[in-house]
Coordinates of C-alpha atoms in Angstrom, one line a residue:
M216 CA -32.7 36.8 -5.7
L217 CA -28.9 37.2 -5.4
G218 CA -26.3 37.9 -8.0
G219 CA -28.8 37.5 -10.5
R220 CA -29.2 33.7 -10.0
Y221 CA -29.7 32.4 -6.9
A222 CA -33.4 31.9 -5.7
V223 CA -32.5 32.1 -1.4
G224 CA -35.2 30.4 0.8
P225 CA -35.6 31.2 4.4
A226 CA -33.0 31.0 7.1
L227 CA -31.7 27.4 7.8
G228 CA -29.2 28.8 10.9
V229 CA -28.1 32.2 12.1
G230 CA -24.1 32.5 13.9
A231 CA -22.9 35.6 15.1
S232 CA -21.4 36.4 11.9
A233 CA -23.3 35.1 9.1
T234 CA -26.9 33.6 8.4
V235 CA -27.3 30.4 6.0
H236 CA -30.1 29.7 3.3
E237 CA -30.9 27.1 1.4
A238 CA -31.3 28.9 -2.2
I239 CA -32.1 27.2 -5.9
D240 CA -29.3 28.1 -8.3
T241 CA -31.6 28.7 -11.1
T242 CA -29.0 28.8 -13.9
L243 CA -28.3 25.5 -13.2
G244 CA -31.4 23.7 -11.4
R245 CA -29.5 22.5 -7.9
R246 CA -29.9 23.7 -4.6
V247 CA -27.3 25.0 -2.8
A248 CA -26.4 27.0 0.2
V249 CA -26.2 30.6 0.5
K250 CA -24.0 32.1 3.5
V251 CA -24.7 35.6 3.6
L252 CA -22.2 37.6 6.5
H253 CA -23.8 40.2 8.6
A254 CA -24.3 43.4 7.3
A255 CA -21.8 45.0 9.2
L256 CA -18.8 43.5 7.7
A257 CA -19.6 45.1 4.2
A258 CA -18.3 48.8 6.1
D259 CA -15.1 46.9 6.9
E260 CA -12.8 47.4 3.7
G261 CA -10.0 45.7 5.0
F262 CA -12.2 42.5 5.7
L263 CA -14.0 42.9 2.1
A264 CA -10.4 42.6 0.5
R265 CA -9.7 39.7 2.8
F266 CA -12.8 37.8 1.8
R267 CA -12.3 38.6 -1.9
A268 CA -8.7 36.8 -1.7
E269 CA -9.9 34.2 0.8
A270 CA -13.0 33.7 -1.5
R271 CA -11.1 33.2 -4.6
A272 CA -8.2 30.9 -2.9
A273 CA -10.9 28.6 -1.6
A274 CA -13.1 28.7 -4.8
A275 CA -9.8 27.2 -6.7
L276 CA -9.7 24.2 -4.5
S277 CA -10.6 20.9 -5.9
H278 CA -10.9 17.8 -3.6
P279 CA -13.8 15.5 -2.8
N280 CA -13.4 16.3 1.0
I281 CA -13.3 19.8 0.7
L282 CA -16.5 21.8 0.5
R283 CA -16.8 23.3 -3.2
V284 CA -17.7 27.0 -3.3
Y285 CA -19.5 27.9 -6.3
D286 CA -19.8 31.6 -6.3
W287 CA -19.5 34.6 -4.3
G288 CA -20.4 38.4 -4.4
E289 CA -21.0 41.5 -1.9
G290 CA -24.1 43.9 -1.5
P291 CA -27.7 43.9 -1.1
E292 CA -30.3 42.7 -3.7
R293 CA -33.9 42.8 -4.3
P294 CA -35.9 41.4 -1.4
L295 CA -37.8 38.0 -1.9
Q296 CA -41.1 39.4 -2.0
S297 CA -43.2 42.4 -0.9
G298 CA -42.3 42.8 3.3
E299 CA -39.5 40.8 3.3
A300 CA -36.0 41.8 4.1
A301 CA -33.2 40.3 1.4
P302 CA -29.7 39.5 2.5
T303 CA -27.6 42.4 2.0
G304 CA -24.1 41.6 3.3
P305 CA -21.2 39.9 1.3
W306 CA -22.1 36.2 0.5
L307 CA -21.0 32.6 -0.7
V308 CA -22.4 29.8 -2.5
S309 CA -21.6 26.5 -1.7
E310 CA -22.4 22.7 -2.5
L311 CA -25.4 22.0 -0.1
M312 CA -24.6 19.1 2.8
T313 CA -27.7 17.4 3.5
G314 CA -26.3 15.2 6.0
G315 CA -25.6 17.2 9.1
S316 CA -22.3 17.9 10.5
L317 CA -19.8 15.8 13.0
R318 CA -21.2 17.9 16.0
D319 CA -24.4 17.3 15.0
L320 CA -23.9 13.3 15.0
L321 CA -21.8 13.8 18.4
D322 CA -24.3 15.9 20.1
R323 CA -27.0 13.0 19.3
G324 CA -24.7 10.9 21.3
H325 CA -23.5 9.2 18.3
L326 CA -19.6 8.3 18.7
L327 CA -17.4 6.8 16.0
S328 CA -16.2 3.4 15.9
I329 CA -12.2 3.3 15.4
G330 CA -12.7 2.2 11.9
Q331 CA -15.2 5.0 11.2
A332 CA -12.4 7.5 12.7
R333 CA -9.9 6.6 10.8
R334 CA -11.7 6.6 7.4
L335 CA -13.0 10.3 8.2
G336 CA -9.6 11.1 9.5
A337 CA -7.8 9.9 5.9
E338 CA -10.3 11.8 4.3
A339 CA -10.0 15.0 5.8
A340 CA -6.1 14.9 6.6
S341 CA -6.4 14.5 2.6
A342 CA -8.3 17.5 2.3
L343 CA -5.7 19.6 4.5
D344 CA -3.2 18.2 2.7
H345 CA -4.7 19.5 -0.7
A346 CA -5.2 22.9 0.1
H347 CA -1.8 23.2 2.7
R348 CA 0.2 22.6 -0.4
R349 CA -1.8 25.5 -2.4
G350 CA -1.1 27.8 0.7
L351 CA -4.2 28.0 2.5
V352 CA -4.7 27.0 5.8
H353 CA -7.7 26.8 7.5
R354 CA -7.1 27.6 11.0
D355 CA -10.6 26.6 12.5
I356 CA -11.1 22.7 12.2
K357 CA -13.8 21.4 14.4
P358 CA -16.6 19.0 14.5
A359 CA -19.4 21.8 13.3
N360 CA -17.1 22.6 9.8
L361 CA -16.9 18.7 9.1
L362 CA -20.2 18.1 7.2
F363 CA -21.4 15.0 5.5
D364 CA -23.5 14.7 2.3
E365 CA -26.6 12.0 2.2
D366 CA -24.2 8.9 0.9
G367 CA -21.8 10.1 4.3
R368 CA -19.0 11.6 2.4
V369 CA -17.0 14.5 4.5
V370 CA -15.9 17.6 3.9
I371 CA -14.3 20.7 5.5
A372 CA -16.3 23.6 5.1
D373 CA -15.3 27.5 5.8
F374 CA -11.7 27.2 3.9
G375 CA -10.4 30.6 3.7
L376 CA -13.5 32.1 5.9
A377 CA -11.9 31.8 9.2
R378 CA -9.0 34.2 8.5
A379 CA -11.0 36.7 6.9
L380 CA -14.0 37.1 9.8
A381 CA -11.1 37.3 12.8
E382 CA -9.2 39.8 11.1
A383 CA -12.2 41.6 10.8
A384 CA -12.2 45.1 12.9
V385 CA -16.2 44.5 13.5
T386 CA -15.8 40.9 14.7
E387 CA -12.5 40.3 16.2
P388 CA -10.1 43.4 17.9
S389 CA -6.5 43.2 17.1
G390 CA -4.5 40.4 18.4
A391 CA -7.2 38.1 19.1
L392 CA -6.5 34.7 19.2
L393 CA -7.8 33.1 15.7
G394 CA -9.7 29.8 15.9
T395 CA -12.0 28.2 18.1
A396 CA -10.4 27.8 21.5
R397 CA -11.0 24.5 22.1
Y398 CA -8.9 23.2 19.4
A399 CA -6.2 25.7 19.0
S400 CA -2.9 24.5 18.8
P401 CA -0.4 25.1 21.1
E402 CA 1.4 27.9 18.5
Q403 CA -1.9 29.9 18.6
A404 CA -2.5 29.7 22.1
R405 CA 1.1 31.6 22.4
G406 CA 0.1 34.0 19.5
L407 CA 2.5 32.9 17.1
S408 CA 2.2 32.7 13.4
V409 CA 0.6 29.2 12.5
D410 CA 0.6 27.1 9.3
G411 CA -1.0 24.0 8.1
R412 CA 0.5 22.0 11.0
A413 CA -2.5 23.8 13.0
D414 CA -4.9 22.1 11.1
V415 CA -3.4 18.7 12.0
Y416 CA -3.3 19.2 15.5
A417 CA -6.9 20.3 15.9
L418 CA -8.0 17.3 13.9
A419 CA -5.9 15.3 15.8
L420 CA -8.2 16.5 19.0
V421 CA -11.6 16.1 16.8
L422 CA -10.8 12.4 16.0
V423 CA -10.1 11.8 19.6
E424 CA -13.3 13.4 20.4
A425 CA -15.4 11.5 17.9
V426 CA -14.3 8.1 19.8
T427 CA -14.3 9.1 23.0
G428 CA -16.4 11.7 23.5
N429 CA -13.8 13.9 25.3
V430 CA -11.7 16.6 24.3
P431 CA -8.0 16.4 25.6
F432 CA -6.7 19.4 27.3
S433 CA -10.1 20.6 28.0
A434 CA -10.3 22.9 31.1
D435 CA -12.9 25.3 33.0
T436 CA -12.0 28.2 31.1
T437 CA -10.6 29.3 27.6
I438 CA -7.2 30.3 29.0
A439 CA -7.1 26.9 31.3
T440 CA -7.6 25.1 28.2
L441 CA -5.2 26.7 25.9
M442 CA -2.3 26.7 28.2
A443 CA -2.7 23.3 29.1
R444 CA -1.5 22.1 25.7
V445 CA 1.3 24.4 25.6
G446 CA 4.4 22.1 26.3
N447 CA 2.4 19.0 26.2
D448 CA 1.8 16.6 23.9
L449 CA -1.0 14.8 22.7
H450 CA -1.3 11.0 24.4
P451 CA -4.3 9.5 22.6
P452 CA -6.2 7.2 25.0
V453 CA -5.7 3.5 24.5
D454 CA -9.1 3.1 23.0
L455 CA -8.0 4.5 19.8
G456 CA -6.2 1.0 19.6
P457 CA -3.9 1.1 15.7
L458 CA -4.7 5.1 15.7
V459 CA -2.7 6.1 18.6
P460 CA 0.8 6.1 16.9
A461 CA -0.7 8.6 13.8
L462 CA -2.7 10.7 16.7
A463 CA 0.3 11.2 18.6
R464 CA 2.7 12.3 15.7
A465 CA -0.2 14.7 14.6
G466 CA -0.6 16.1 18.3
R467 CA 2.9 17.1 19.2
S468 CA 3.1 20.5 21.1
M469 CA 6.1 21.4 18.9
A470 CA 4.9 22.1 15.7
D471 CA 8.5 21.2 13.7
T472 CA 8.4 17.9 15.2
R473 CA 4.5 17.5 14.3
S474 CA 3.3 15.3 11.2
D475 CA 1.8 17.7 8.1
A476 CA -1.6 16.5 6.5
G477 CA -0.3 14.4 3.8
R478 CA 1.7 11.8 6.5
L479 CA -1.2 12.1 8.8
S480 CA -3.2 11.0 5.9
A481 CA -0.7 8.4 5.1
D482 CA -0.5 7.2 8.6
L483 CA -4.0 6.4 9.1
S484 CA -4.6 4.8 5.4
A485 CA -1.8 2.6 6.5
V486 CA -4.0 1.1 9.6
A487 CA -6.9 0.6 7.2
G488 CA -6.5 -3.3 7.4
E489 CA -5.9 -3.2 11.2
V490 CA -9.5 -1.9 12.1
G491 CA -11.5 -3.4 9.4
R492 CA -13.9 -1.7 7.1
A493 CA -16.0 1.3 8.9
D494 CA -19.7 0.8 9.0
R495 CA -21.7 3.6 7.6
L496 CA -22.1 7.0 9.9
P497 CA -25.5 7.2 11.3
I498 CA -26.4 10.1 8.7
T499 CA -29.7 11.7 9.9
L500 CA -30.9 13.8 6.0
A501 CA -33.3 16.5 6.6
S502 CA -36.2 17.2 3.9
T503 CA -36.9 20.0 2.1
P504 CA -37.7 22.2 2.9
R505 CA -36.8 22.8 6.7
T506 CA -35.5 25.2 8.6
Q507 CA -33.2 25.6 11.9
S508 CA -33.1 26.9 15.3
V509 CA -29.8 27.3 16.2
R510 CA -28.5 25.9 19.3
A511 CA -26.9 27.8 21.7
A512 CA -23.6 28.2 21.0
D513 CA -20.8 25.6 23.1
P514 CA -18.6 27.9 25.4
A515 CA -15.7 25.8 24.3
D516 CA -16.6 26.3 20.6
V517 CA -16.3 30.2 20.3
T518 CA -13.6 32.3 19.8
E519 CA -11.5 34.2 22.3
H520 CA -14.1 36.5 22.7
G521 CA -17.3 34.9 22.6
A522 CA -18.3 34.9 19.1
P523 CA -19.5 31.2 17.5
M524 CA -17.8 30.3 14.6
P525 CA -20.5 29.1 11.8
A526 CA -20.2 26.3 9.2
V527 CA -20.7 27.5 5.4
A528 CA -23.6 24.7 5.7
A529 CA -25.9 24.3 8.9
T530 CA -27.7 21.1 8.9
R531 CA -31.5 21.2 9.4
T532 CA -32.8 19.5 13.1
G533 CA -35.1 22.0 14.1
P534 CA -38.7 21.6 14.1
R535 CA -40.9 22.0 10.8
R536 CA -42.4 25.7 9.8
R537 CA -44.8 26.5 6.8
F538 CA -42.7 28.8 4.4
G539 CA -46.2 29.6 3.3
P540 CA -46.7 31.9 0.3
A541 CA -43.4 33.0 -0.3
L542 CA -41.8 29.6 -0.9
R543 CA -44.2 28.6 -3.5
V544 CA -43.1 31.6 -5.1
L545 CA -39.7 31.3 -5.1
S546 CA -40.0 27.6 -6.5
F547 CA -42.5 28.8 -9.4
L548 CA -40.0 31.5 -10.6
A549 CA -37.0 29.5 -10.1
A550 CA -38.9 26.6 -12.7
L551 CA -39.9 29.2 -15.0
A552 CA -36.3 30.9 -15.0
L553 CA -35.5 27.1 -16.1
V554 CA -37.7 27.0 -18.8
A555 CA -37.6 30.7 -20.1
T556 CA -33.6 30.0 -20.3
G557 CA -34.4 26.4 -22.2
V558 CA -31.9 24.9 -19.6
V559 CA -32.3 21.1 -19.7
V560 CA -30.8 19.7 -16.3
S561 CA -30.0 16.3 -16.7
G562 CA -29.0 16.0 -13.0
V563 CA -32.7 16.3 -11.5
F564 CA -33.8 12.7 -12.2
V565 CA -30.6 10.6 -12.0
P566 CA -31.2 6.6 -11.5
T567 CA -29.6 5.1 -8.5
R568 CA -27.4 2.2 -8.9
V569 CA -26.2 -0.6 -6.7
V570 CA -22.6 0.0 -5.8
P571 CA -20.7 -3.2 -6.4
S572 CA -17.3 -4.4 -4.5
V573 CA -14.3 -3.3 -6.8
V574 CA -11.7 -3.9 -3.8
D575 CA -8.4 -5.9 -4.3
A576 CA -9.4 -5.3 -8.5
S577 CA -6.9 -3.5 -10.4
E578 CA -7.7 0.4 -10.8
R579 CA -8.8 -0.2 -14.5
A580 CA -11.1 -3.4 -13.7
A581 CA -12.6 -1.5 -10.8
V582 CA -13.4 1.3 -13.3
A583 CA -14.5 -1.4 -16.1
E584 CA -16.8 -2.9 -13.5
L585 CA -18.4 0.4 -12.4
Q586 CA -19.2 1.6 -15.9
T587 CA -21.1 -2.3 -16.6
R588 CA -23.1 -1.2 -13.5
G589 CA -23.9 2.6 -14.9
L590 CA -21.4 4.1 -12.4
K591 CA -18.6 5.9 -12.5
G592 CA -15.0 5.5 -10.7
E593 CA -13.0 8.2 -9.2
V594 CA -9.2 7.6 -7.4
T595 CA -9.0 10.0 -5.1
R596 CA -6.0 9.2 -3.1
R597 CA -2.9 6.6 -4.1
V598 CA -1.5 5.2 -0.9
Y599 CA 1.8 2.9 -0.4
R600 CA 0.7 -0.5 1.6
D601 CA 3.1 -3.5 2.2
G602 CA 1.5 -6.6 0.4
T603 CA -0.1 -4.8 -2.7
Q604 CA 0.6 -4.2 -6.2
P605 CA 0.6 -0.8 -7.5
G606 CA -3.0 0.0 -9.2
Q607 CA -4.7 -2.2 -6.5
V608 CA -7.6 -0.8 -5.3
L609 CA -7.8 -1.0 -1.3
D610 CA -10.9 1.0 -0.6
Q611 CA -13.8 2.3 -1.6
N612 CA -16.8 4.7 -0.8
P613 CA -19.6 4.0 -0.9
D614 CA -18.8 0.3 0.4
S615 CA -20.9 -2.4 -2.0
G616 CA -24.3 -2.9 -1.8
A617 CA -24.9 1.0 -0.9
A618 CA -27.1 2.8 -3.6
R619 CA -25.1 5.5 -5.7
K620 CA -26.7 8.0 -8.0
A621 CA -25.4 7.4 -11.1
N622 CA -23.8 11.1 -11.8
K623 CA -21.9 10.9 -8.6
P624 CA -18.5 8.7 -8.8
V625 CA -17.7 5.9 -6.8
E626 CA -14.7 7.2 -4.9
L627 CA -11.7 4.7 -5.2
I628 CA -8.2 4.5 -2.9
V629 CA -5.7 3.5 -5.1
S630 CA -2.2 1.7 -4.1
R631 CA 1.1 2.9 -5.0
G632 CA 2.3 -0.8 -4.3
P633 CA 4.9 -1.5 -1.1
P634 CA 6.0 1.5 0.9
P635 CA 9.1 2.9 -0.5
V636 CA 12.4 1.8 1.6
A637 CA 15.7 3.7 1.7
V638 CA 18.8 2.5 -0.5
P639 CA 21.6 1.2 2.3
N640 CA 25.1 2.3 1.9
L641 CA 27.0 -0.2 0.0
G642 CA 30.2 1.8 0.0
G643 CA 32.9 1.7 3.0
G644 CA 34.9 -1.1 1.7
R645 CA 32.1 -3.5 1.8
T646 CA 32.8 -6.6 -0.3
E647 CA 29.9 -7.7 -2.7
Q648 CA 28.7 -10.2 -0.5
E649 CA 28.3 -8.2 2.5
A650 CA 26.5 -5.5 0.0
L651 CA 23.9 -8.7 -1.0
A652 CA 23.4 -9.2 2.3
L653 CA 22.4 -5.3 3.0
L654 CA 20.1 -5.0 0.1
E655 CA 18.5 -8.4 0.9
G656 CA 17.9 -7.1 4.5
A657 CA 16.2 -3.9 3.1
G658 CA 13.9 -5.7 0.8
L659 CA 15.8 -5.0 -2.6
V660 CA 17.9 -6.9 -5.1
V661 CA 20.8 -6.5 -7.2
G662 CA 20.2 -5.7 -10.7
E663 CA 23.4 -5.5 -13.1
R664 CA 26.7 -6.0 -11.8
A665 CA 29.7 -4.6 -13.3
S666 CA 33.3 -4.8 -12.8
E667 CA 35.9 -1.7 -12.9
Y668 CA 39.7 -1.5 -12.1
S669 CA 40.2 0.8 -9.3
A670 CA 42.3 1.7 -6.4
H671 CA 40.5 -0.7 -4.4
P672 CA 41.3 -4.2 -3.9
R673 CA 39.4 -6.7 -6.2
G674 CA 36.0 -7.8 -5.0
I675 CA 34.9 -4.8 -3.1
V676 CA 31.9 -2.5 -4.1
I677 CA 33.1 0.7 -5.4
N678 CA 29.5 2.3 -7.2
W679 CA 25.7 1.6 -7.0
E680 CA 22.7 2.9 -8.3
P681 CA 20.5 4.1 -6.8
N682 CA 22.8 5.3 -4.4
S683 CA 20.7 7.6 -2.0
G684 CA 16.9 8.2 -1.4
E685 CA 13.8 5.7 -1.4
V686 CA 12.7 3.3 -4.3
P687 CA 9.7 0.8 -4.0
R688 CA 10.4 -2.4 -2.6
G689 CA 11.7 -4.9 -4.5
S690 CA 13.6 -2.1 -6.8
K691 CA 16.6 -3.4 -8.4
V692 CA 19.8 -2.0 -7.5
N693 CA 22.8 -2.3 -9.9
I694 CA 26.4 -2.4 -8.4
V695 CA 30.4 -2.2 -9.4
V696 CA 32.8 -4.2 -7.9
S697 CA 36.3 -3.7 -8.1
D698 CA 38.6 -5.6 -10.3
G699 CA 41.8 -4.1 -8.4
P700 CA 44.1 -1.8 -10.0
P701 CA 44.5 -1.7 -13.9
P702 CA 46.8 -3.7 -15.3
V703 CA 50.5 -2.0 -15.6
P704 CA 52.5 -2.3 -19.2
V705 CA 56.1 -3.5 -18.7
P706 CA 59.0 -1.2 -19.4
D707 CA 61.8 -2.0 -21.6
F708 CA 65.1 -2.3 -19.4
F709 CA 67.3 -4.1 -21.3
N710 CA 70.9 -3.4 -20.9
Q711 CA 70.0 -1.6 -18.0
P712 CA 71.2 -2.6 -14.4
V713 CA 69.4 -5.0 -12.7
D714 CA 68.8 -3.6 -9.5
Q715 CA 67.2 -0.3 -11.4
A716 CA 64.7 -2.7 -13.0
V717 CA 64.0 -4.2 -9.7
R718 CA 63.2 -0.6 -8.2
E719 CA 60.9 0.4 -10.9
L720 CA 58.7 -2.8 -11.4
R721 CA 57.8 -2.5 -7.4
R722 CA 57.2 1.1 -7.6
L723 CA 54.6 0.1 -10.3
G724 CA 53.4 -2.5 -8.0
L725 CA 54.6 -5.4 -9.7
E726 CA 57.0 -8.3 -7.9
P727 CA 60.4 -8.8 -9.5
V728 CA 61.7 -11.8 -9.9
R729 CA 65.7 -12.6 -11.0
E730 CA 66.9 -15.2 -13.0
K731 CA 70.3 -15.6 -14.4
V732 CA 71.0 -16.6 -18.2
F733 CA 74.3 -16.7 -20.0
H734 CA 74.2 -13.8 -22.9
D735 CA 77.6 -13.0 -25.2
T736 CA 77.4 -9.4 -25.2
V737 CA 75.2 -8.3 -22.6
T738 CA 77.3 -7.3 -19.5
P739 CA 76.9 -9.6 -16.7
G740 CA 74.7 -7.9 -13.7
F741 CA 72.7 -6.1 -16.5
V742 CA 69.0 -6.9 -18.1
V743 CA 69.0 -9.3 -21.0
S744 CA 64.6 -9.3 -21.2
T745 CA 62.2 -9.8 -19.3
S746 CA 58.5 -11.8 -19.0
P747 CA 56.0 -10.7 -19.8
A748 CA 58.2 -9.0 -22.6
A749 CA 58.5 -5.1 -22.4
G750 CA 55.3 -3.5 -23.6
Q751 CA 52.9 -6.1 -22.8
E752 CA 50.6 -5.7 -19.8
A753 CA 51.1 -7.6 -16.2
P754 CA 48.0 -7.7 -13.8
H755 CA 48.9 -5.4 -11.1
G756 CA 50.4 -7.0 -8.0
S757 CA 51.6 -10.2 -10.6
K758 CA 55.2 -11.4 -11.2
V759 CA 57.7 -10.3 -13.7
T760 CA 60.8 -12.4 -14.2
I761 CA 64.0 -10.3 -15.2
K762 CA 66.6 -12.4 -17.0
E763 CA 70.0 -11.1 -15.7
S764 CA 73.1 -11.6 -17.9
Q765 CA 75.8 -13.4 -16.3
G766 CA 77.9 -13.4 -19.4
P767 CA 78.8 -16.0 -22.1
E768 CA 78.2 -19.0 -21.5
L769 CA 82.0 -21.4 -21.6
I770 CA 82.5 -24.6 -22.8
A771 CA 85.5 -27.1 -21.8
V772 CA 87.2 -28.4 -25.2
P773 CA 86.3 -32.2 -25.6
D774 CA 89.3 -34.9 -25.6
V775 CA 89.2 -36.1 -29.2
Q776 CA 92.8 -37.2 -29.5
G777 CA 92.8 -40.8 -31.1
K778 CA 89.9 -40.2 -32.9
T779 CA 89.3 -40.0 -36.4
V780 CA 88.2 -36.4 -38.2
E781 CA 84.6 -37.2 -38.3
Q782 CA 84.6 -39.0 -34.9
A783 CA 86.1 -35.4 -33.9
R784 CA 83.8 -33.1 -35.5
S785 CA 80.9 -35.0 -34.0
A786 CA 82.2 -34.6 -30.3
L787 CA 83.1 -30.9 -31.2
E788 CA 79.8 -30.1 -32.4
A789 CA 77.4 -32.0 -29.8
A790 CA 79.7 -30.0 -27.5
G791 CA 78.2 -26.4 -28.8
L792 CA 81.7 -26.1 -30.5
K793 CA 83.1 -25.9 -34.5
V794 CA 85.3 -27.7 -36.4
G795 CA 88.1 -25.1 -37.6
D796 CA 91.1 -25.9 -40.1
I797 CA 92.6 -29.7 -40.5
F798 CA 96.5 -29.8 -40.4
G799 CA 98.3 -32.7 -41.9
E800 CA 99.2 -35.1 -44.9
R801 CA 96.9 -37.6 -43.8
K802 CA 93.4 -35.8 -43.7
R803 CA 91.8 -38.8 -43.0
G804 CA 93.9 -40.2 -40.3
H805 CA 93.8 -39.9 -36.2
V806 CA 93.7 -37.0 -34.6
K807 CA 96.7 -36.3 -32.8
A808 CA 96.1 -32.7 -31.0
T809 CA 93.7 -29.6 -30.9
D810 CA 94.2 -26.0 -30.6
P811 CA 92.3 -24.8 -28.1
E812 CA 93.7 -27.7 -26.1
A813 CA 91.3 -30.5 -24.6
G814 CA 89.7 -28.9 -21.1
E815 CA 90.4 -25.7 -22.2
K816 CA 86.9 -23.5 -21.5
V817 CA 85.6 -21.3 -24.6
R818 CA 82.6 -19.7 -25.6
R819 CA 79.9 -21.9 -27.4
G820 CA 80.4 -21.7 -31.2
T821 CA 84.0 -21.4 -30.8
S822 CA 86.2 -22.7 -34.2
V823 CA 88.7 -26.1 -32.8
D824 CA 91.5 -26.9 -35.3
L825 CA 92.5 -30.5 -35.8
F826 CA 96.0 -31.8 -36.0
V827 CA 96.1 -35.1 -38.3
P828 CA 99.6 -36.6 -38.9

């Protein structure tokens, strides 16, 4: 027993650093994998400290494509039974993967189709992105660390363990190359520090190998293999079709120009429609109980110093071996422990359901449909894709028609909608029509339109929102268009020189127009009034009329001689004059003379005296 709860069976596989066992978790009644590191590691205090830290970090990861670490510990336990040695080194407990590894698949001569490689790569890259964003780098991505369950789900094994092992004095001397040389990145080959992009590079090589059977840059020696990729970008074979651009970006020699894991996952997801739905992988399930005879290590699958890098859960493809009384005792003890503790394991007998097709349905409808079939749906990834609606199911795992345990969720990939597009720059003096053309070309539309006064000419776009970044295709962009400069209040120029008023109006952006008028009191050449009047607002650039005084209006006294007094009165008033005094004895006679005299010019309204004989 390990940790007081794990009934450990015989070894499934033995590597240079660890032995993998199948075990029974007697507390939960489930099969698990127990990886026991060799006893020599327990004496390395530096390794133990790193092992504890890495184990905690790995156990904190939660992603459907990362091998789940359930527990860990260190130190010996009591023997399984009399005469059989117990595991004595540090140990990890993880989920048991019964579908073998990608290495096993390739060793049996099964290459992946482009569709299978795309799906495996997208899921593995998504898992790497999850770990990288939490500060954990794998450092040993290779086919042997890509494991499958009975449904073909791929998981990445040994997260957090590669670094602890590589830095252990008992297994790796100081300065040793970290990671398997066959899939090491150029920066690893140069002895530089690495980040998550080293994992992305290794995954790109693995995917090329999975389809073609050949590892890029492979040479006769480890050193030649490493140096071949320093300064040389990966050029994926054309056989990989739509995967070529994504893998080329992931396989760039310079890490700064290489895709990160999130970008690689998105790139591979984006071409799903081009490669079609992938067939199920030819998984060979191992029956229980079974052990494995460990194959000889591939020379290219070892570290710089020849130590194989074992996976957390080894597959079991070797010959059958009778476990004898030991296994029967273990099975009996495990069952007895369950009964004694009163644990009811609801997952022992789980019904199997046929998975329906929920692709193209909405997320809510897909989950509801699965529930009606006695299954659960779980969104494992959300991606952008042209021609789709947000919430639309793009892919599912497993495919329709497959058998699925009712307690295992059907994994859904759901659309976030079309990929986001960059908001174009609508400034730079562009007119409203030019801005509309730019938005249409970018796949965006105009939302609200407003106008404001500004120093820009009328009709020029002066602001837009959002004004930068990326937004979903079809989003609305609000624009603000200039109404030109604001209107100007007309100053009061009354009784000021006209030339002075002209200069001031031009300074204010208005166009002065001069008009002469008569005025009795305002000096000629001075302002009588303006139109618009003083205090009113005039649009910028509009005309303002200045009424310029030309002095009082003078009227010629009409000739009324010989007219009656009333006739003379009518003629004078019609001319804008008034009748003054009337002199003479016969006030009703005919006018003989006037004062001022006929023809003399006088101001309008002047009184004219009449003389009657």
